[in-house]
CSV table of C-alpha atoms and ligand atoms in Angstrom, one decimal:
chain,number,residue,atom,x,y,z
D,9,MET,CA,0.2,-0.2,-0.1
D,10,SER,CA,1.2,3.2,-0.7
D,11,LYS,CA,2.2,6.2,1.6
D,12,HIS,CA,1.8,9.2,2.2
D,13,LEU,CA,3.5,12.7,2.4
D,14,ALA,CA,2.5,15.7,2.8
D,15,ILE,CA,5.8,18.1,2.0
D,16,ILE,CA,5.0,21.5,4.1
D,17,LEU,CA,7.0,24.9,2.2
D,18,GLY,CA,6.3,28.4,1.4
D,19,THR,CA,9.7,29.6,-0.3
D,20,ARG,CA,11.1,29.6,-2.9
D,21,PRO,CA,14.0,27.4,-1.5
D,22,GLU,CA,12.6,25.6,-0.3
D,23,ILE,CA,10.7,24.4,-4.0
D,24,ILE,CA,14.2,24.5,-4.4
D,25,LYS,CA,14.7,21.6,-2.6
D,26,CYS,CA,12.3,19.2,-1.5
D,27,ALA,CA,11.1,18.7,-6.2
D,28,PRO,CA,13.6,16.0,-5.9
D,29,VAL,CA,12.4,14.3,-3.5
D,30,ILE,CA,9.1,15.5,-4.0
D,31,LEU,CA,10.1,14.0,-8.0
D,32,GLN,CA,11.8,10.9,-6.6
D,33,ALA,CA,8.8,9.5,-4.1
D,34,PRO,CA,6.2,7.9,-6.6
D,35,LYS,CA,8.8,5.2,-7.7
D,36,GLN,CA,8.8,4.3,-3.8
D,37,HIS,CA,4.8,4.6,-3.7
D,38,ILE,CA,5.2,7.5,-2.4
D,39,ASP,CA,2.3,9.8,-2.8
D,40,VAL,CA,3.2,13.0,-1.9
D,41,SER,CA,0.4,16.0,-1.5
D,42,ILE,CA,2.3,20.5,-1.3
D,43,ILE,CA,1.0,22.1,1.7
D,44,HIS,CA,1.6,25.4,1.1
D,45,THR,CA,1.9,27.7,4.0
D,46,GLY,CA,2.6,31.3,1.1
D,47,GLN,CA,5.1,33.1,2.8
D,48,HIS,CA,6.4,33.4,-0.6
D,49,TYR,CA,3.7,34.6,-2.5
D,50,SER,CA,4.6,37.2,-5.7
D,51,ARG,CA,5.2,34.6,-9.3
D,52,GLU,CA,8.9,35.1,-9.4
D,53,LEU,CA,9.7,34.2,-5.1
D,54,ASP,CA,7.3,31.3,-6.1
D,55,GLY,CA,4.9,30.5,-9.0
D,56,ILE,CA,7.7,30.5,-11.3
D,57,PHE,CA,9.5,27.7,-9.2
D,58,PHE,CA,6.9,24.8,-9.6
D,59,GLN,CA,6.9,25.3,-13.8
D,60,GLU,CA,11.3,25.1,-14.0
D,61,LEU,CA,11.3,22.5,-12.0
D,62,ASN,CA,8.1,20.3,-13.3
D,63,VAL,CA,6.7,20.6,-9.7
D,64,PRO,CA,2.9,19.7,-9.8
D,65,GLU,CA,0.9,22.1,-7.5
D,66,PRO,CA,0.2,22.3,-4.2
D,67,ARG,CA,-3.1,19.7,-3.0
D,68,ALA,CA,-3.0,22.7,-1.1
D,69,HIS,CA,-2.1,26.5,0.3
D,70,VAL,CA,-3.4,28.2,3.3
D,71,HIS,CA,-2.4,31.8,1.4
D,72,VAL,CA,0.2,32.9,5.0
D,73,GLY,CA,1.5,36.1,3.1
D,74,SER,CA,4.0,38.0,4.9
D,75,HIS,CA,3.4,39.6,8.6
D,76,ALA,CA,5.4,40.0,12.1
D,77,ALA,CA,7.5,36.8,12.3
D,78,SER,CA,5.3,35.3,15.4
D,79,ILE,CA,1.7,36.1,13.8
D,80,GLN,CA,3.4,34.3,9.8
D,81,ILE,CA,4.5,31.5,12.4
D,82,GLY,CA,1.2,31.7,14.1
D,83,LEU,CA,-1.3,32.0,11.5
D,84,MET,CA,0.4,28.4,9.4
D,85,ILE,CA,0.5,26.5,12.8
D,86,GLN,CA,-3.5,27.2,12.5
D,87,ARG,CA,-4.0,27.3,8.9
D,88,VAL,CA,-1.9,24.3,8.5
D,89,ALA,CA,-3.3,21.9,11.1
D,90,ASP,CA,-6.8,22.9,9.4
D,91,VAL,CA,-5.0,21.0,5.8
D,92,LEU,CA,-3.1,18.2,7.9
D,93,ASP,CA,-6.2,17.1,10.6
D,94,THR,CA,-8.6,16.5,6.9
D,95,MET,CA,-5.5,15.1,4.8
D,96,ARG,CA,-3.8,12.6,7.9
D,97,PRO,CA,-0.3,12.2,6.4
D,98,ASP,CA,1.4,9.8,7.5
D,99,ALA,CA,4.6,11.4,7.4
D,100,VAL,CA,4.6,14.9,7.3
D,101,LEU,CA,8.3,16.5,5.8
D,102,VAL,CA,9.7,20.0,6.6
D,103,GLN,CA,13.5,21.4,5.0
D,104,GLY,CA,15.4,23.8,5.7
D,105,ASP,CA,15.2,26.8,8.2
D,106,THR,CA,12.8,29.5,6.7
D,107,ASN,CA,8.8,30.5,9.4
D,108,SER,CA,7.1,27.8,7.4
D,109,VAL,CA,9.9,25.1,8.9
D,110,LEU,CA,9.2,25.4,12.3
D,111,ALA,CA,5.5,25.8,11.7
D,112,GLY,CA,4.5,23.2,10.0
D,113,ALA,CA,6.5,21.2,12.4
D,114,LEU,CA,4.5,22.2,15.6
D,115,ALA,CA,1.7,21.7,13.7
D,116,ALA,CA,2.4,18.6,12.6
D,117,THR,CA,4.0,17.6,16.3
D,118,LYS,CA,1.2,18.4,18.5
D,119,MET,CA,-1.1,16.0,16.5
D,120,GLY,CA,0.4,13.1,16.8
D,121,ILE,CA,2.0,13.0,12.5
D,122,PRO,CA,5.9,12.3,12.6
D,123,ILE,CA,8.6,14.8,11.0
D,124,ALA,CA,11.3,14.0,8.8
D,125,HIS,CA,13.9,17.1,8.8
D,126,LEU,CA,15.4,17.7,5.6
D,127,GLU,CA,18.3,19.6,6.1
D,128,ALA,CA,18.4,19.0,10.0
D,129,GLY,CA,21.9,19.9,12.1
D,130,LEU,CA,23.1,22.5,10.7
D,131,ARG,CA,24.2,25.3,13.2
D,132,SER,CA,25.0,28.9,12.4
D,133,ASP,CA,25.3,29.7,16.6
D,134,ASP,CA,23.8,32.9,15.0
D,135,TRP,CA,20.5,33.6,18.0
D,136,SER,CA,20.2,37.3,15.8
D,137,MET,CA,19.2,35.0,12.7
D,138,PRO,CA,16.2,34.3,12.1
D,139,GLU,CA,16.9,31.0,10.9
D,140,GLU,CA,18.2,29.2,13.7
D,141,ALA,CA,15.6,28.7,16.7
D,142,ASN,CA,13.6,27.2,13.6
D,143,ARG,CA,16.6,25.0,13.0
D,144,VAL,CA,17.0,24.2,16.9
D,145,LEU,CA,13.6,23.6,17.4
D,146,ALA,CA,12.7,21.9,14.1
D,147,ASP,CA,15.8,19.3,14.8
D,148,ARG,CA,15.0,18.8,18.4
D,149,ILE,CA,10.7,17.6,17.0
D,150,SER,CA,11.6,15.5,14.4
D,151,ARG,CA,12.3,11.3,14.1
D,152,TRP,CA,14.0,11.5,10.7
D,153,LEU,CA,17.3,14.2,10.5
D,154,PHE,CA,18.3,13.5,6.9
D,155,CYS,CA,22.1,16.3,7.7
D,156,PRO,CA,24.1,17.0,4.7
D,157,THR,CA,27.5,15.9,5.7
D,158,THR,CA,29.2,14.0,10.1
D,159,LEU,CA,29.6,17.6,10.8
D,160,GLN,CA,25.6,17.9,11.5
D,161,LYS,CA,24.8,14.4,12.9
D,162,GLU,CA,28.2,15.6,14.9
D,163,ARG,CA,26.4,18.4,16.4
D,164,LEU,CA,23.0,16.8,16.9
D,165,HIS,CA,24.9,14.0,19.0
D,166,GLN,CA,26.4,16.9,21.4
D,167,GLU,CA,23.2,19.0,21.9
D,168,GLY,CA,21.6,14.6,22.8
D,169,ILE,CA,20.1,13.9,20.1
D,170,THR,CA,20.9,10.1,18.6
D,171,ASN,CA,18.3,8.7,16.4
D,172,GLY,CA,16.7,9.1,13.2
D,173,ILE,CA,20.1,10.3,12.1
D,174,TYR,CA,20.7,9.7,8.1
D,175,VAL,CA,24.1,11.3,6.8
D,176,VAL,CA,22.1,11.7,3.5
D,177,GLY,CA,24.5,14.9,1.2
D,178,ASN,CA,22.5,17.7,0.2
D,179,THR,CA,19.1,17.7,-2.7
D,180,ALA,CA,20.7,21.0,-3.4
D,181,VAL,CA,23.4,19.4,-5.8
D,182,ASP,CA,20.6,17.4,-7.3
D,183,SER,CA,18.9,19.6,-8.5
D,184,ALA,CA,21.8,22.3,-9.0
D,185,LEU,CA,23.1,19.2,-11.1
D,186,HIS,CA,20.2,18.3,-12.9
D,187,TYR,CA,18.7,21.9,-14.5
D,188,ALA,CA,21.7,22.9,-14.8
D,189,LYS,CA,22.1,21.3,-17.7
D,190,ILE,CA,18.1,22.6,-18.6
D,191,ALA,CA,19.6,26.0,-18.1
D,192,TYR,CA,22.1,26.2,-20.4
D,193,GLU,CA,19.5,25.0,-23.0
D,194,LYS,CA,16.6,26.7,-21.8
D,195,SER,CA,17.9,30.1,-20.2
D,196,ASP,CA,18.8,33.5,-22.5
D,197,ILE,CA,19.5,35.8,-19.9
D,198,ALA,CA,23.9,36.4,-20.1
D,199,GLU,CA,22.2,37.5,-23.1
D,200,ARG,CA,18.9,39.5,-21.9
D,201,LEU,CA,21.5,41.2,-20.2
D,202,GLY,CA,25.1,41.8,-23.0
D,203,ILE,CA,27.4,39.8,-20.3
D,204,ALA,CA,26.8,36.6,-23.0
D,205,GLU,CA,31.4,37.3,-23.4
D,206,LYS,CA,31.4,38.8,-20.6
D,207,PRO,CA,33.4,38.5,-17.1
D,208,PHE,CA,30.4,38.8,-14.3
D,209,GLY,CA,29.7,38.7,-10.1
D,210,LEU,CA,26.6,37.7,-9.5
D,211,LEU,CA,25.6,39.5,-6.0
D,212,THR,CA,22.2,38.1,-3.6
D,213,MET,CA,21.5,39.9,-0.5
D,214,HIS,CA,18.1,39.3,1.6
D,215,ARG,CA,19.0,39.0,5.3
D,216,PRO,CA,17.6,41.3,8.0
D,217,SER,CA,21.6,41.2,9.2
D,218,ASN,CA,22.5,42.7,6.1
D,219,VAL,CA,19.1,44.5,4.7
D,220,ASP,CA,16.6,45.4,7.2
D,221,ASP,CA,19.3,48.2,9.0
D,222,PRO,CA,19.7,50.9,6.2
D,223,GLN,CA,22.7,52.0,8.0
D,224,ARG,CA,24.2,49.2,7.0
D,225,LEU,CA,22.8,48.3,4.3
D,226,GLN,CA,24.4,51.9,2.4
D,227,ASP,CA,27.9,51.1,3.7
D,228,ILE,CA,27.9,47.6,2.4
D,229,LEU,CA,26.4,48.6,-1.1
D,230,ARG,CA,29.4,51.1,-1.7
D,231,ALA,CA,32.0,49.1,-0.6
D,232,LEU,CA,30.7,46.1,-3.0
D,233,GLY,CA,30.3,49.3,-5.8
D,234,GLN,CA,34.2,50.1,-5.0
D,235,ALA,CA,35.2,46.7,-4.9
D,236,SER,CA,33.6,45.9,-8.0
D,237,ASP,CA,35.0,49.1,-9.8
D,238,ARG,CA,38.6,48.5,-9.2
D,239,LEU,CA,38.5,45.3,-10.0
D,240,GLY,CA,36.5,46.3,-13.0
D,241,LEU,CA,33.4,43.7,-12.2
D,242,THR,CA,29.6,44.3,-13.5
D,243,VAL,CA,27.9,42.8,-11.3
D,244,ILE,CA,24.9,41.1,-12.1
D,245,PHE,CA,22.7,41.5,-8.7
D,246,PRO,CA,19.3,40.3,-9.4
D,247,ILE,CA,17.3,42.0,-6.0
D,248,HIS,CA,15.5,40.4,-3.7
D,249,PRO,CA,12.2,42.3,-2.8
D,250,ARG,CA,13.1,42.2,1.4
D,251,THR,CA,16.1,44.4,-0.2
D,252,ALA,CA,14.5,46.8,-2.4
D,253,ARG,CA,12.0,47.7,-0.3
D,254,ALA,CA,15.1,48.6,2.5
D,255,ILE,CA,16.3,50.8,-0.1
D,256,ASP,CA,13.5,52.5,-1.8
D,257,ARG,CA,13.0,53.4,1.3
D,258,ALA,CA,16.4,54.2,2.7
D,259,HIS,CA,16.2,56.4,-0.9
D,260,LEU,CA,19.8,54.4,-1.8
D,261,LYS,CA,21.1,54.3,-5.7
D,262,ILE,CA,22.7,51.2,-6.6
D,263,PRO,CA,26.8,51.5,-8.0
D,264,SER,CA,26.5,52.4,-10.6
D,265,SER,CA,29.0,49.1,-11.5
D,266,PHE,CA,25.9,47.0,-10.9
D,267,LEU,CA,23.6,45.6,-13.1
D,268,GLY,CA,20.5,44.8,-11.2
D,269,THR,CA,17.2,42.8,-12.3
D,270,GLU,CA,14.2,41.6,-10.4
D,271,PRO,CA,14.5,38.3,-8.8
D,272,LEU,CA,15.0,35.8,-11.4
D,273,GLY,CA,14.0,32.4,-11.3
D,274,TYR,CA,15.6,29.1,-11.3
D,275,LEU,CA,16.8,28.5,-14.2
D,276,ASP,CA,18.1,31.7,-15.5
D,277,LEU,CA,19.9,31.9,-11.6
D,278,LEU,CA,21.4,29.0,-11.9
D,279,ARG,CA,22.9,29.9,-15.7
D,280,LEU,CA,24.3,33.6,-14.2
D,281,GLN,CA,25.8,31.5,-11.4
D,282,SER,CA,27.1,29.2,-13.8
D,283,SER,CA,28.7,31.5,-15.6
D,284,ALA,CA,30.4,34.2,-13.6
D,285,GLU,CA,34.2,34.5,-12.2
D,286,LEU,CA,32.8,35.1,-8.0
D,287,ILE,CA,29.2,35.0,-6.5
D,288,LEU,CA,28.7,37.3,-3.8
D,289,THR,CA,26.3,36.3,-1.0
D,290,ASP,CA,24.4,36.1,2.4
D,291,SER,CA,21.6,33.3,0.8
D,292,GLY,CA,22.8,30.0,2.3
D,293,GLY,CA,21.2,27.9,-0.8
D,294,ILE,CA,24.1,30.3,-3.3
D,295,GLN,CA,27.2,29.0,-1.0
D,296,GLU,CA,26.8,25.2,-1.2
D,297,GLU,CA,25.2,26.6,-5.4
D,298,ALA,CA,28.3,27.7,-5.9
D,299,CYS,CA,30.4,25.5,-4.5
D,300,THR,CA,28.7,22.4,-6.0
D,301,LEU,CA,28.6,24.6,-10.0
D,302,ARG,CA,32.7,25.1,-8.6
D,303,ILE,CA,32.7,28.4,-8.6
D,304,PRO,CA,34.1,30.4,-6.6
D,305,CYS,CA,32.2,32.5,-3.2
D,306,VAL,CA,32.1,35.1,-0.4
D,307,THR,CA,29.8,35.3,1.7
D,308,LEU,CA,29.1,39.0,2.7
D,309,ARG,CA,28.6,37.5,6.8
D,310,PRO,CA,30.1,36.8,9.6
D,311,ASN,CA,29.0,33.0,10.4
D,312,THR,CA,28.0,30.4,7.6
D,313,GLU,CA,26.1,26.9,8.5
D,314,ARG,CA,27.4,25.5,5.9
D,315,PRO,CA,31.8,25.7,7.7
D,316,GLU,CA,31.6,22.4,4.5
D,317,THR,CA,32.7,24.9,1.8
D,318,LEU,CA,34.9,27.1,3.5
D,319,GLU,CA,37.1,23.7,4.4
D,320,VAL,CA,37.2,22.7,1.0
D,321,GLY,CA,38.3,26.5,0.1
D,322,SER,CA,35.1,27.2,-2.6
D,323,ASN,CA,33.2,30.3,-0.1
D,324,VAL,CA,34.8,32.5,2.5
D,325,LEU,CA,33.6,34.7,5.0
D,326,CYS,CA,33.7,38.5,4.3
D,327,ASP,CA,31.7,40.8,6.8
D,328,SER,CA,33.2,43.3,6.1
D,329,THR,CA,32.0,47.3,4.5
D,330,ASP,CA,36.0,48.4,3.9
D,331,ALA,CA,36.0,48.1,0.2
D,332,ASP,CA,40.1,47.3,1.2
D,333,VAL,CA,39.4,44.0,2.5
D,334,LEU,CA,36.1,42.8,0.0
D,335,CYS,CA,38.8,43.8,-2.8
D,336,ARG,CA,41.3,40.9,-1.4
D,337,ALA,CA,38.4,38.6,-0.4
D,338,ILE,CA,37.6,38.5,-3.4
D,339,GLU,CA,40.8,39.0,-5.6
D,340,SER,CA,42.0,36.1,-3.9
D,341,GLN,CA,38.7,33.4,-4.1
D,342,ILE,CA,38.6,34.8,-8.3
D,343,LYS,CA,42.3,33.6,-8.1
D,344,LYS,CA,41.4,30.2,-6.8
D,345,GLU,CA,41.9,26.7,-8.4
D,346,ARG,CA,38.4,24.9,-9.4
D,347,ASN,CA,39.3,21.9,-7.6
D,348,TRP,CA,38.1,21.8,-4.9
D,349,ALA,CA,35.6,18.4,-3.7
D,350,ASN,CA,32.3,18.8,-3.1
D,351,PRO,CA,31.4,18.0,0.9
D,352,PHE,CA,27.2,18.0,-0.5
D,353,GLY,CA,26.8,14.0,-1.5
D,354,ASP,CA,27.0,12.8,-4.7
D,355,TRP,CA,23.4,14.5,-6.9
D,356,LYS,CA,21.5,10.8,-5.0
D,357,THR,CA,20.0,12.8,-1.7
D,358,ALA,CA,16.7,12.5,-3.1
D,359,GLU,CA,16.5,8.7,-3.4
D,360,HIS,CA,18.8,8.2,-0.1
D,361,VAL,CA,15.9,10.3,1.6
D,362,VAL,CA,12.8,8.4,-0.2
D,363,ARG,CA,14.0,5.2,0.6
D,364,ILE,CA,15.0,5.7,4.1
D,365,LEU,CA,11.1,7.1,4.3
D,366,ALA,CA,9.3,4.4,2.4
D,367,ASN,CA,11.6,1.6,5.2
G,17,UD1,C1,12.6,34.5,4.2
G,17,UD1,C2,13.1,33.0,5.5
G,17,UD1,C3,15.1,32.7,4.1
G,17,UD1,C4,15.0,32.7,3.1
G,17,UD1,C5,14.5,33.4,2.2
G,17,UD1,C6,14.4,32.4,0.4
G,17,UD1,C7,12.7,33.3,7.3
G,17,UD1,C8,13.0,33.7,8.3
G,17,UD1,N1,13.1,34.0,6.2
G,17,UD1,O1,12.9,35.9,4.0
G,17,UD1,O2,15.3,32.5,5.2
G,17,UD1,O3,16.4,32.5,2.7
G,17,UD1,O4,13.2,32.9,2.3
G,17,UD1,O5,13.5,33.9,-0.2
G,17,UD1,O6,12.0,32.3,7.3
G,17,UD1,N2,8.5,39.6,0.2
G,17,UD1,C9,7.6,39.8,-1.4
G,17,UD1,N3,6.5,38.6,-2.2
G,17,UD1,C10,7.5,37.3,-1.6
G,17,UD1,C11,7.8,37.0,0.2
G,17,UD1,C12,8.4,38.8,0.9
G,17,UD1,O7,8.1,40.7,-1.9
G,17,UD1,O8,6.7,36.6,-2.1
G,17,UD1,C13,8.9,40.6,0.8
G,17,UD1,C14,7.5,41.4,1.7
G,17,UD1,O9,7.8,42.1,1.4
G,17,UD1,C15,8.0,40.4,3.3
G,17,UD1,C16,10.0,40.3,2.6
G,17,UD1,O10,9.9,40.1,0.9
G,17,UD1,O11,7.7,41.8,4.6
G,17,UD1,C17,10.3,39.6,3.4
G,17,UD1,O12,9.9,37.9,3.3
G,17,UD1,P1,10.3,36.6,4.7
G,17,UD1,O13,9.4,35.4,3.8
G,17,UD1,O14,9.8,37.0,5.3
G,17,UD1,O15,11.3,36.4,4.0
G,17,UD1,P2,12.6,36.5,2.9
G,17,UD1,O16,13.6,37.8,3.4
G,17,UD1,O17,12.1,36.2,1.6
């Protein structure tokens, strides 16, 4: 008899990283229902990903939208619980560390539905990040903890969690390698932006710690502008809605060496990532994708929950708003030999996850 897995998601990285599991599940007789919280709702952060990744539309959508975090999480718990009550899945799967993950996990645990947490055991030890509490709490109440590498397994052990841990890799690798081929065939973003033959850097930035304080945002944009001018590098900057709003509110201008765009779909972003000289980011998933696609990365944060990328050298941290410091980080990364080993698994993470859940 087939088993029923409800996948609760709400933001673009969750769609990208759950897609391989959603597509793999039927091969092991697992029936998947997607429950969408509505945390992301704009077409460019949501609908386009379902289309491009060829993922079925959600079976239930609770349309929570943007609110202060505690209100958003509260609404999600209530509405997702109503859906779970009718749906009665055998298990629930959540991925990563967003508010949708915490809400989905809390709704499920209170109804006695076992939880699988994909990307378990990641820690930044930075409790000013909203994601840190989400990660720790979701891990604590999950039955299956799917860790990308042994580092997270060790961390969970230190926290007293010893059962149900599986080291499986990260589905970010499955997705990046699979869809990068499709992106080369289908995306013409480099041509549309007029940078097909030119070297360019790619910047993404949306963390509250970088964008919510107008002074910090101004300083970091200025330093990145100066650094890219000195290095003669055009910087493509797909602007997240949170960042766009912060730039507008503070009446800031993006530097002249930047080419700002709307948020991009997955195929366009993968195409740009694959051909960039360098990636500058504060995203977690992009650190993994850069490592997988063998593009050097500078992470604009003081810490990372992906220390494997630092160990293999694909990534360095640079939290500075000093153009000299940024220039040095960028130059040393650009010169790196791009031959590091990928620490995040074998491109078969979804197969491992689905096999474990099926058994
Ligand atoms: C959320 C996740 C973050 C993840 C990111 C990926 C949390 C705490 N944060 O951050 O971990 O890396 O998604 O993008 O869960 N907005 C829109 N359209 C949308 C959604 C949001 O315009 O579809 C705007 C709203 O103004 C909203 C702001 O973006 O207030 C921030 O959205 P939110 O989902 O709260 O956080 P993200 O910054 O996207």
